[in-house]
Amino acid sequence: MWPMWSNEIIKGAGLGLRTAFIEEIYDYNLKPNWFEVAPENWIKKGGYLKKLFEKIRQDFPFICHGLSLSIGSPDPINFSFLKELKDFLDYYEIKLYSEHLSFSYFKGSNTYDLLPLPFTKEVADNIIEKLKIVQDFLNRQIAIENASIYLILEKEMEEYEFIQYIIENANCKLLLDINNVYVNSVNHGFNPYDFIDKINPEWVMYYHIAGHDRIEENLIIDTHGQNVIDEVYDLLRYTLETIGNKPVLLERDNNIPPYKELLKEYKKVKDIVENEKKFV
Ligand SMILES: [Fe+2]
């Protein structure tokens, strides 16, 4: 049996590590508690950036958030990628790894997108079988992230039931993206607080929070390119109170502001997490 998730590895608020500001991390007194990194962005990096990455790894806890596992794909698992991933996680002693509950590959072609899944038992069973193999291969309990969904395909069950069925049968964890819950609630017209109420605290490894672009009144695109809006911060506070105080990661992948500005947003997340009394 592989090592299970432990909440001792990361605490409080973390930040997604990006090359846009990697050189500035030591320039300010305020430093993130931990960083989340996309292994695909670093596996093949060399030279100066790799040296800096290794220095930061020595000084901070890291967790990994993958981009190309494509766990929901009908395609077979890509074991050569999985081997590169395991070597990376082992070399940098990164115990936690999460991925998206979506798919990118179809019949061998990479769509370079995180596509929505039909909420069916057949799709869930395929994911469960693959998750068991991936967790065995990586020798880690991993987390799957609830996606931002623009198109609901076939639906035999609700999203939370789909998540529950997978988590309970694959013995994995949930990366609960609060912004994705909010985005889906606007785009598909449901109450995001009801969704949070259906999440079992025992499922959750950590949370994501991010900004988005509102295109129309009932259409939001999950760009990670803006500051987090107040409604999403309110949903985060509610989640911390009801599900529990677990680590929170601020994602900023596009339209990245100067690092000093980004640190202000990070500080806001950090203050919210640290002011919650109820630690789980
Ligand atoms: Fe996310």
Coordinates of N, CA, C and O and ligand atoms in Angstrom, one line a residue, residues 36 65 100 145-146 175-180 207-210 222 224 249 251 253, ligand 1:
E36 N 3.1 25.1 -5.4 CA 2.6 24.1 -6.2 C 3.3 24.2 -7.6 O 3.3 25.3 -8.2
H65 N 1.1 19.6 -9.3 CA -0.3 19.6 -9.9 C -0.1 19.4 -11.4 O 0.4 20.3 -12.1
H100 N -6.3 16.8 -12.9 CA -7.7 17.3 -13.3 C -8.6 16.2 -13.6 O -8.2 15.2 -14.2
E145 N -9.0 16.9 -9.2 CA -9.6 18.3 -9.1 C -10.9 18.4 -9.8 O -11.0 18.0 -11.0
N146 N -12.0 18.9 -9.1 CA -13.2 19.2 -9.8 C -13.0 20.3 -10.9 O -12.3 21.3 -10.6
L175 N -9.0 17.4 -4.8 CA -8.5 18.8 -4.8 C -9.7 19.7 -5.1 O -10.2 19.6 -6.2
L176 N -10.3 20.3 -4.1 CA -11.5 21.1 -4.3 C -11.2 22.5 -4.8 O -10.6 23.3 -4.0
D177 N -11.5 22.8 -6.0 CA -11.3 24.1 -6.6 C -12.5 25.0 -6.3 O -13.6 24.8 -6.9
I178 N -12.4 25.9 -5.4 CA -13.5 26.8 -5.0 C -14.0 27.7 -6.1 O -15.2 27.9 -6.3
N179 N -13.0 28.2 -6.9 CA -13.4 29.0 -8.0 C -14.1 28.2 -9.1 O -15.1 28.7 -9.7
N180 N -13.7 27.0 -9.3 CA -14.4 26.1 -10.3 C -15.9 25.9 -9.9 O -16.8 25.8 -10.7
Y207 N -7.3 22.9 -1.2 CA -8.2 23.7 -2.0 C -7.4 24.6 -3.0 O -6.3 24.9 -2.8
H208 N -8.1 24.9 -4.1 CA -7.6 25.9 -5.1 C -8.5 27.1 -5.0 O -9.7 27.0 -4.8
I209 N -7.9 28.3 -5.2 CA -8.7 29.5 -5.4 C -8.0 30.3 -6.5 O -6.8 30.3 -6.7
A210 N -8.8 31.0 -7.3 CA -8.3 31.7 -8.5 C -9.3 32.7 -9.0 O -10.4 32.8 -8.5
D222 N -12.9 30.4 -16.9 CA -12.0 30.1 -15.8 C -10.5 30.4 -16.3 O -9.8 29.4 -16.6
H224 N -7.9 32.1 -14.7 CA -6.8 32.3 -13.7 C -6.0 33.5 -14.1 O -4.8 33.6 -13.9
L249 N -4.3 26.9 -2.2 CA -3.4 27.3 -3.2 C -4.0 28.4 -4.0 O -5.0 28.3 -4.6
E251 N -4.0 30.2 -7.5 CA -3.5 29.9 -8.8 C -3.5 31.3 -9.6 O -4.5 32.0 -9.6
D253 N -2.2 32.0 -13.5 CA -1.5 31.4 -14.6 C -1.4 32.4 -15.8 O -0.6 32.2 -16.7
Ligands
FE1 FE -7.6 24.6 -9.9

